[in-house]
Structures are given as structure tokens and as C-alpha cells.
């Protein structure tokens, strides 16, 4: 595979490496999300992991404003490094690009003790080299109507804390469902009613995967017509900052769609990838499929557990000795329907 991607095409939202799940329900995201940026801060001479971010053009990272602040104010640019193409915190390979920072652009209405407008841009000192493992995500281009994302699943990648209460060494991903604003408030009035604004929305993973400390600044992305678009930015999760994450709590995201005018003042334009991907949302037959609860793994994340990928099944035949002979694998797409290779059932093979 060639090492570089043609930067002249200025595409966005394309994953150039074949998708493959690895070992955990909060799946390791190796090579899946090439726009994920890893932000490190220099503390006493050592760069330590701090936050996530997203590549949005050839020298700009979108992240949360609180990721580039301390209680004393804005962090100095020379204390920040941005790593791209990084899949493990403790190991580096030749895919990883390390960039220093030339400028921090924080939303003008952000206040550290107020949470609102928690959005910032990091300008890199050197341009990003686009490769199969480093790509920009598309900025949301469908307006700020919530109908596009309410009750829909997005994907969040990050190095946030795991069930072991330590930062993950591996970049992992979680499926996050967005809920209505008032439903979020009802789950915790004390936490959400005083902080949620119209520039935010809520979402949550399930019992095995959710945002946690360390995921701040990471992007919540949605796929449309073969390209991935960033709509959310991890801002905060209610709870005691000293204790472990409450995976039952809803994550609050800044709504990127509400800040496009501000963002676009500082970035180069990109275009969704021209992947030949058939967009079938208007196919009338889709009404027969339940798309709200599909594609969600179950179980404890052990790949040996049959519940990890509950849509996988087997078909076969029973022999005269009462033995079951497996013929093929099938994929469940509905409670009554599965798809299988034609040769498995051709000419009464099964």
C-alpha cells in the first residue's frame, strides 16, 4: 500500500484503511479514525497525554477550549504537542506525526468557569502530511437541525479512562446515541439544568463503552453517503473529578454545527470524499429493518464471547448421525431475516 495520499484532492471524512474490529467492545480503533489527534502537554519536562482532537484541515485541530487552559489561563503554545496517526500511547511507529503548535484560537466567548462555548482550534507549526492513516474529518454541512442526530448513533474515539480507571494505552471507540435535550436534563437535573445550553447536546454509550476522563476534545462523528462528519465535541461528563467515571451518565458535547461560521474563518475548505458509496436512505424497503438498534455489540467485550457480535450466525445440515455440519456464516439484518452467500443454499446445498 502506498504510504501517502494525494493532498491535492483535499478530501475529508474518508477512511483509507479497511475496517476491522479488534479485542474489546469499546473496540480498539486501530486505523479506523485517521482524523483523531492526540494532544500532549509538557509538565516538568515530560509530555503527558491530555486530550483528544480532530484534524479538520492541513494544519488545524479542533478540540475543547478547556483542553488548552489551566486555572491560570491559556497554556503556552510551546508546552503542547499534537500527535497524529497515533494508535497507542506507549508505542510509536512510522505512521505517527508529531507537530508543534504555532497558535491557539479559543472561542471569544469561552470562560473557564462557565463551560459554554468550550471549543478551540490548534494551529500547527508545520502542515500535516496526509497519508492513509492521517486524514481530515468533514465539518458538518447539514445545518444545525437536531433531527439529523437525535436517536442516531455516532462514533467517539479516544484514549479515555477504561474500566480499570486508567488511561487506555490503545485508541478505542464507542458507539454513542444522541438523546433529546430535555431527556438529558431529566436524568440529572442538578448537573444538567444549570449547564446545558442550546449550543450543546447529550449522548451516551452503553454499559460497556462511554466517554470518560481523557476523552475531552474528541469528536463525535456520523457517516452520511460514505463520508464522516464531525457534529459533536466532548466537553464534560457530570461527576466527581477525583472518582471513576459514571458510565451511566450522559456526555455533554459542544454542537459543532452551531460554531461553523466561527470555525470556517480559520480553516481551508475541504470536500467530502468522492467514494462510490450508494446512499440508500430513501429506499422504501428500509422501513422493514430496525435501524435504531442495529450494529451494537453486546457482552463483556471478550472476543471469545459469542455475544460480542450478536448478528453473526451459522447455517448447516444435520447428518444421519445427528451431527450438525456447519456450511456457512450468515448475518442477521432483521429478527426474521439473515443474509448468506448464494452458494450456501444453491441447489439445496443446505
Short mmCIF file of C-alpha atoms in Angstrom, two decimals:
data_model
loop_
_atom_site.label_atom_id
_atom_site.label_comp_id
_atom_site.label_asym_id
_atom_site.label_seq_id
_atom_site.Cartn_x
_atom_site.Cartn_y
_atom_site.Cartn_z
CA UNK A 1 0.00 0.00 0.00
CA UNK A 2 1.41 3.44 -0.84
CA UNK A 3 2.41 5.49 2.18
CA UNK A 4 0.95 8.80 1.07
CA UNK A 5 -2.39 10.11 -0.01
CA UNK A 6 -2.66 12.79 -2.71
CA UNK A 7 -3.14 16.06 -0.75
CA UNK A 8 -4.28 17.96 -3.83
CA UNK A 9 -7.64 16.20 -3.70
CA UNK A 10 -8.49 17.90 -0.38
CA UNK A 11 -10.96 15.21 0.54
CA UNK A 12 -12.32 14.75 4.03
CA UNK A 13 -14.14 12.13 6.04
CA UNK A 14 -12.62 9.11 4.29
CA UNK A 15 -11.15 6.06 6.00
CA UNK A 16 -8.45 4.69 3.72
CA UNK A 17 -7.68 1.51 5.65
CA UNK A 18 -10.10 -1.46 5.66
CA UNK A 19 -12.25 -1.57 8.79
CA UNK A 20 -11.63 -4.38 11.26
CA UNK A 21 -12.70 -4.93 14.85
CA UNK A 22 -10.15 -5.99 17.42
CA UNK A 23 -10.39 -7.03 21.05
CA UNK A 24 -12.90 -5.07 23.11
CA UNK A 25 -16.47 -3.88 22.91
CA UNK A 26 -15.06 -0.41 23.30
CA UNK A 27 -13.19 -1.63 20.26
CA UNK A 28 -9.62 -0.78 19.64
CA UNK A 29 -9.79 1.76 16.85
CA UNK A 30 -6.55 0.88 15.07
CA UNK A 31 -6.51 2.58 11.65
CA UNK A 32 -10.25 3.32 11.82
CA UNK A 33 -10.33 7.01 12.59
CA UNK A 34 -7.46 8.78 10.81
CA UNK A 35 -8.59 12.27 11.87
CA UNK A 36 -8.14 11.61 15.58
CA UNK A 37 -5.49 13.85 17.13
CA UNK A 38 -3.75 13.18 20.44
CA UNK A 39 -2.81 16.24 22.47
CA UNK A 40 0.12 16.15 24.90
CA UNK A 41 1.12 18.80 27.46
CA UNK A 42 4.61 19.37 28.80
CA UNK A 43 4.60 19.00 32.58
CA UNK A 44 8.01 19.50 34.20
CA UNK A 45 9.86 18.47 31.06
CA UNK A 46 7.74 15.43 30.19
CA UNK A 47 4.96 15.40 27.61
CA UNK A 48 1.88 13.71 29.04
CA UNK A 49 -1.40 12.80 27.37
CA UNK A 50 -4.10 15.40 27.95
CA UNK A 51 -6.95 15.40 25.42
CA UNK A 52 -8.24 14.35 22.05
CA UNK A 53 -8.96 16.42 18.97
CA UNK A 54 -9.85 16.15 15.29
CA UNK A 55 -7.99 17.10 12.11
CA UNK A 56 -10.16 19.48 10.06
CA UNK A 57 -7.63 20.76 7.51
CA UNK A 58 -3.93 20.52 6.72
CA UNK A 59 -2.79 22.42 9.82
CA UNK A 60 -5.80 22.78 12.14
CA UNK A 61 -7.02 20.64 15.04
CA UNK A 62 -10.49 21.08 16.54
CA UNK A 63 -10.66 20.43 20.28
CA UNK A 64 -12.26 21.63 23.52
CA UNK A 65 -11.20 25.01 24.87
CA UNK A 66 -10.66 23.65 28.38
CA UNK A 67 -8.02 21.30 26.94
CA UNK A 68 -5.72 24.26 26.28
CA UNK A 69 -6.38 26.03 29.58
CA UNK A 70 -5.25 25.69 33.17
CA UNK A 71 -6.73 27.55 36.15
CA UNK A 72 -4.04 30.15 35.47
CA UNK A 73 -5.18 30.80 31.90
CA UNK A 74 -4.27 29.79 28.37
CA UNK A 75 -1.47 27.25 28.06
CA UNK A 76 1.65 28.41 26.24
CA UNK A 77 1.95 27.05 22.70
CA UNK A 78 5.42 25.67 23.37
CA UNK A 79 4.02 23.34 26.04
CA UNK A 80 1.79 21.50 23.55
CA UNK A 81 2.49 18.70 21.09
CA UNK A 82 -0.07 17.18 18.74
CA UNK A 83 0.42 13.60 17.60
CA UNK A 84 -1.41 12.31 14.53
CA UNK A 85 -1.81 8.70 13.42
CA UNK A 86 -1.14 7.51 16.97
CA UNK A 87 -2.88 4.26 17.93
CA UNK A 88 -1.00 3.55 21.18
CA UNK A 89 0.17 5.99 23.84
CA UNK A 90 3.18 3.94 24.87
CA UNK A 91 4.42 2.91 21.43
CA UNK A 92 5.28 4.92 18.33
CA UNK A 93 5.61 3.67 14.76
CA UNK A 94 6.44 5.36 11.47
CA UNK A 95 2.79 6.33 10.94
CA UNK A 96 2.86 8.83 13.79
CA UNK A 97 3.41 12.51 13.02
CA UNK A 98 4.44 14.90 15.79
CA UNK A 99 3.62 18.59 15.38
CA UNK A 100 4.37 21.61 17.50
CA UNK A 101 1.88 24.44 17.86
CA UNK A 102 2.07 27.91 16.37
CA UNK A 103 -1.20 29.39 17.61
CA UNK A 104 -4.19 28.68 19.83
CA UNK A 105 -7.54 30.13 18.78
CA UNK A 106 -10.13 29.91 21.56
CA UNK A 107 -13.75 30.87 21.04
CA UNK A 108 -14.02 34.52 22.14
CA UNK A 109 -16.95 33.81 24.49
CA UNK A 110 -15.38 30.88 26.32
CA UNK A 111 -14.99 31.27 30.08
CA UNK A 112 -13.21 28.53 32.00
CA UNK A 113 -15.68 28.54 34.90
CA UNK A 114 -18.74 28.68 32.63
CA UNK A 115 -18.31 25.62 30.32
CA UNK A 116 -20.28 27.19 27.44
CA UNK A 117 -18.50 27.79 24.11
CA UNK A 118 -15.97 25.11 25.06
CA UNK A 119 -14.34 24.97 21.65
CA UNK A 120 -10.90 25.86 20.31
CA UNK A 121 -8.64 25.48 17.29
CA UNK A 122 -4.99 24.48 17.41
CA UNK A 123 -2.87 25.78 14.54
CA UNK A 124 0.16 23.60 13.86
CA UNK A 125 3.64 24.93 13.12
CA UNK A 126 4.02 22.54 10.17
CA UNK A 127 1.50 21.25 7.67
CA UNK A 128 0.10 17.76 8.11
CA UNK A 129 1.26 15.10 5.67
CA UNK A 130 -1.90 13.33 4.56
CA UNK A 131 -1.47 9.55 4.47
CA UNK A 132 -3.70 6.51 4.62
CA UNK A 133 -3.51 6.84 8.40
CA UNK A 134 -3.82 10.63 8.75
CA UNK A 135 -6.85 12.31 7.18
CA UNK A 136 -9.17 15.26 7.97
CA UNK A 137 -12.76 14.73 9.03
CA UNK A 138 -15.51 16.72 7.30
CA UNK A 139 -17.09 19.65 9.07
CA UNK A 140 -20.83 19.19 9.49
CA UNK A 141 -22.65 20.55 6.43
CA UNK A 142 -26.32 19.77 7.05
CA UNK A 143 -27.34 22.73 9.18
CA UNK A 144 -27.90 22.73 12.93
CA UNK A 145 -31.27 20.93 12.99
CA UNK A 146 -31.09 18.19 15.61
CA UNK A 147 -33.27 15.85 13.53
CA UNK A 148 -30.12 14.59 11.82
CA UNK A 149 -28.68 13.15 15.02
CA UNK A 150 -31.42 12.69 17.66
CA UNK A 151 -31.82 8.95 18.38
CA UNK A 152 -28.97 8.26 15.96
CA UNK A 153 -25.65 6.64 16.77
CA UNK A 154 -22.33 8.42 16.31
CA UNK A 155 -18.81 7.14 16.91
CA UNK A 156 -16.42 8.53 19.50
CA UNK A 157 -12.74 7.55 19.56
CA UNK A 158 -10.28 8.30 22.32
CA UNK A 159 -7.71 7.27 24.91
CA UNK A 160 -10.04 7.98 27.84
CA UNK A 161 -10.04 6.03 31.08
CA UNK A 162 -11.05 2.38 30.90
CA UNK A 163 -12.99 0.17 33.29
CA UNK A 164 -9.67 -0.21 35.14
CA UNK A 165 -9.69 3.54 35.93
CA UNK A 166 -6.54 4.26 33.96
CA UNK A 167 -5.97 5.96 30.62
CA UNK A 168 -6.20 3.46 27.77
CA UNK A 169 -2.95 2.67 26.01
CA UNK A 170 -4.90 1.87 22.85
CA UNK A 171 -7.12 4.21 20.87
CA UNK A 172 -10.61 2.85 21.39
CA UNK A 173 -14.05 3.64 20.04
CA UNK A 174 -17.58 3.72 21.42
CA UNK A 175 -20.99 3.95 19.81
CA UNK A 176 -22.87 6.93 21.28
CA UNK A 177 -26.60 7.55 20.90
CA UNK A 178 -27.76 11.18 20.96
CA UNK A 179 -30.86 11.98 23.02
CA UNK A 180 -33.21 14.94 23.28
CA UNK A 181 -32.13 17.90 25.35
CA UNK A 182 -34.92 17.68 27.93
CA UNK A 183 -34.50 13.92 28.30
CA UNK A 184 -30.88 14.55 29.25
CA UNK A 185 -31.91 17.10 31.90
CA UNK A 186 -34.43 14.66 33.39
CA UNK A 187 -31.67 12.14 34.11
CA UNK A 188 -29.82 14.58 36.38
CA UNK A 189 -31.47 17.95 36.91
CA UNK A 190 -28.82 19.18 39.31
CA UNK A 191 -25.99 18.55 36.89
CA UNK A 192 -27.55 19.39 33.54
CA UNK A 193 -30.19 22.07 34.12
CA UNK A 194 -27.59 24.66 35.15
CA UNK A 195 -25.05 23.87 32.46
CA UNK A 196 -26.77 22.78 29.25
CA UNK A 197 -27.22 25.46 26.61
CA UNK A 198 -28.62 25.45 23.09
CA UNK A 199 -25.06 25.03 21.81
CA UNK A 200 -24.75 21.60 23.45
CA UNK A 201 -26.33 18.17 23.19
CA UNK A 202 -26.17 14.93 25.15
CA UNK A 203 -25.28 11.39 24.23
CA UNK A 204 -24.29 8.14 25.89
CA UNK A 205 -22.74 4.80 25.05
CA UNK A 206 -23.91 1.66 26.78
CA UNK A 207 -22.80 -0.22 29.88
CA UNK A 208 -19.52 -1.27 28.31
CA UNK A 209 -18.41 1.87 26.48
CA UNK A 210 -18.88 5.54 27.18
CA UNK A 211 -16.84 8.72 27.26
CA UNK A 212 -14.62 9.17 30.30
CA UNK A 213 -11.81 11.33 31.65
CA UNK A 214 -9.26 11.73 28.88
CA UNK A 215 -11.80 11.78 26.07
CA UNK A 216 -12.30 15.56 26.29
CA UNK A 217 -11.90 17.34 22.98
CA UNK A 218 -12.54 14.21 20.94
CA UNK A 219 -15.02 14.33 18.07
CA UNK A 220 -18.37 12.56 17.74
CA UNK A 221 -18.72 11.66 14.07
CA UNK A 222 -21.58 10.46 11.88
CA UNK A 223 -21.43 8.78 8.50
CA UNK A 224 -23.51 10.05 5.58
CA UNK A 225 -23.14 8.91 1.97
CA UNK A 226 -19.79 7.30 2.63
CA UNK A 227 -18.13 10.27 4.38
CA UNK A 228 -17.70 11.01 8.08
CA UNK A 229 -18.75 14.37 9.55
CA UNK A 230 -17.96 15.81 12.96
CA UNK A 231 -21.00 17.11 14.83
CA UNK A 232 -20.03 16.81 18.49
CA UNK A 233 -17.04 17.72 20.65
CA UNK A 234 -16.64 16.10 24.10
CA UNK A 235 -16.96 18.85 26.71
CA UNK A 236 -17.79 17.29 30.07
CA UNK A 237 -19.37 14.42 32.00
CA UNK A 238 -21.02 15.18 35.35
CA UNK A 239 -19.44 13.60 38.41
CA UNK A 240 -16.66 13.81 40.93
CA UNK A 241 -13.44 14.57 39.00
CA UNK A 242 -11.44 12.51 41.51
CA UNK A 243 -13.56 9.38 41.34
CA UNK A 244 -14.07 6.96 38.46
CA UNK A 245 -16.32 7.84 35.56
CA UNK A 246 -20.02 7.22 35.84
CA UNK A 247 -20.66 5.25 32.65
CA UNK A 248 -24.40 5.67 33.16
CA UNK A 249 -24.13 9.47 32.86
CA UNK A 250 -24.69 11.34 29.62
CA UNK A 251 -21.75 13.05 27.98
CA UNK A 252 -22.24 16.70 27.05
CA UNK A 253 -20.99 17.61 23.58
CA UNK A 254 -20.49 21.03 22.08
CA UNK A 255 -22.59 21.20 18.91
CA UNK A 256 -20.07 21.86 16.13
CA UNK A 257 -22.89 22.89 13.78
CA UNK A 258 -23.52 25.96 15.97
CA UNK A 259 -19.92 27.14 15.53
CA UNK A 260 -19.33 26.63 11.82
CA UNK A 261 -19.23 30.34 10.98
CA UNK A 262 -16.51 30.87 13.56
CA UNK A 263 -14.54 27.73 12.58
CA UNK A 264 -14.63 28.45 8.86
CA UNK A 265 -12.95 31.82 9.39
CA UNK A 266 -9.79 29.93 10.33
CA UNK A 267 -9.65 26.83 8.10
CA UNK A 268 -9.18 25.79 4.49
CA UNK A 269 -12.21 24.28 2.73
CA UNK A 270 -12.39 20.52 2.20
CA UNK A 271 -14.87 18.34 0.34
CA UNK A 272 -16.48 15.04 1.32
CA UNK A 273 -14.71 12.03 -0.12
CA UNK A 274 -15.99 11.05 -3.56
CA UNK A 275 -16.27 7.42 -2.50
CA UNK A 276 -18.58 5.47 -4.77
CA UNK A 277 -20.96 4.69 -1.93
CA UNK A 278 -24.63 4.21 -2.69
CA UNK A 279 -26.78 6.30 -0.40
CA UNK A 280 -29.87 4.19 0.32
CA UNK A 281 -31.70 6.19 2.99
CA UNK A 282 -34.57 6.78 0.57
CA UNK A 283 -35.05 3.10 -0.30
CA UNK A 284 -38.65 2.20 0.73
CA UNK A 285 -37.57 -1.31 1.74
CA UNK A 286 -35.62 0.14 4.66
CA UNK A 287 -38.89 0.56 6.55
CA UNK A 288 -38.82 -3.18 7.16
CA UNK A 289 -35.50 -3.02 9.00
CA UNK A 290 -34.93 -1.75 12.52
CA UNK A 291 -32.05 0.69 12.08
CA UNK A 292 -32.25 2.25 15.55
CA UNK A 293 -30.82 -0.73 17.42
CA UNK A 294 -28.68 -2.40 14.79
CA UNK A 295 -24.92 -2.84 14.74
CA UNK A 296 -24.45 -2.60 18.50
CA UNK A 297 -22.19 -5.27 20.04
CA UNK A 298 -23.11 -6.84 23.39
CA UNK A 299 -21.44 -8.72 26.21
CA UNK A 300 -18.30 -8.09 28.19
CA UNK A 301 -16.02 -7.36 25.23
CA UNK A 302 -14.20 -10.70 25.26
CA UNK A 303 -13.88 -11.66 21.62
CA UNK A 304 -14.42 -15.31 22.63
CA UNK A 305 -17.86 -14.40 23.93
CA UNK A 306 -20.48 -15.22 21.30
CA UNK A 307 -22.44 -12.11 22.29
CA UNK A 308 -19.76 -9.67 21.16
CA UNK A 309 -21.09 -9.74 17.58
CA UNK A 310 -24.70 -10.94 18.03
CA UNK A 311 -25.61 -10.53 14.36
CA UNK A 312 -23.36 -13.41 13.28
CA UNK A 313 -24.99 -16.82 12.82
CA UNK A 314 -24.28 -20.18 11.27
CA UNK A 315 -26.24 -22.42 8.93
CA UNK A 316 -25.63 -26.06 8.30
CA UNK A 317 -27.12 -29.52 7.91
CA UNK A 318 -27.79 -32.39 10.22
CA UNK A 319 -26.19 -35.67 9.19
CA UNK A 320 -27.62 -39.12 9.59
CA UNK A 321 -25.51 -39.46 12.73
CA UNK A 322 -27.25 -36.48 14.34
CA UNK A 323 -24.18 -34.32 13.89
CA UNK A 324 -24.52 -30.70 12.80
CA UNK A 325 -22.22 -29.80 9.92
CA UNK A 326 -21.59 -26.06 9.54
CA UNK A 327 -21.84 -24.85 5.94
CA UNK A 328 -21.72 -21.07 6.07
CA UNK A 329 -21.81 -17.95 8.17
CA UNK A 330 -24.83 -15.64 7.96
CA UNK A 331 -25.51 -12.09 9.11
CA UNK A 332 -28.75 -11.17 10.87
CA UNK A 333 -30.33 -7.99 9.45
CA UNK A 334 -33.82 -8.37 10.97
CA UNK A 335 -35.48 -10.58 13.55
CA UNK A 336 -36.84 -12.67 10.66
CA UNK A 337 -34.14 -12.26 8.01
CA UNK A 338 -30.46 -13.07 7.54
CA UNK A 339 -28.18 -12.74 4.52
CA UNK A 340 -25.91 -15.53 3.33
CA UNK A 341 -23.73 -16.35 0.32
CA UNK A 342 -25.84 -17.72 -2.51
CA UNK A 343 -23.66 -20.79 -2.92
CA UNK A 344 -24.61 -21.91 0.58
CA UNK A 345 -28.20 -22.52 -0.39
CA UNK A 346 -27.86 -23.04 -4.12
CA UNK A 347 -29.13 -26.37 -5.42
CA UNK A 348 -30.37 -27.38 -1.96
CA UNK A 349 -26.86 -27.49 -0.50
CA UNK A 350 -28.48 -26.62 2.83
#
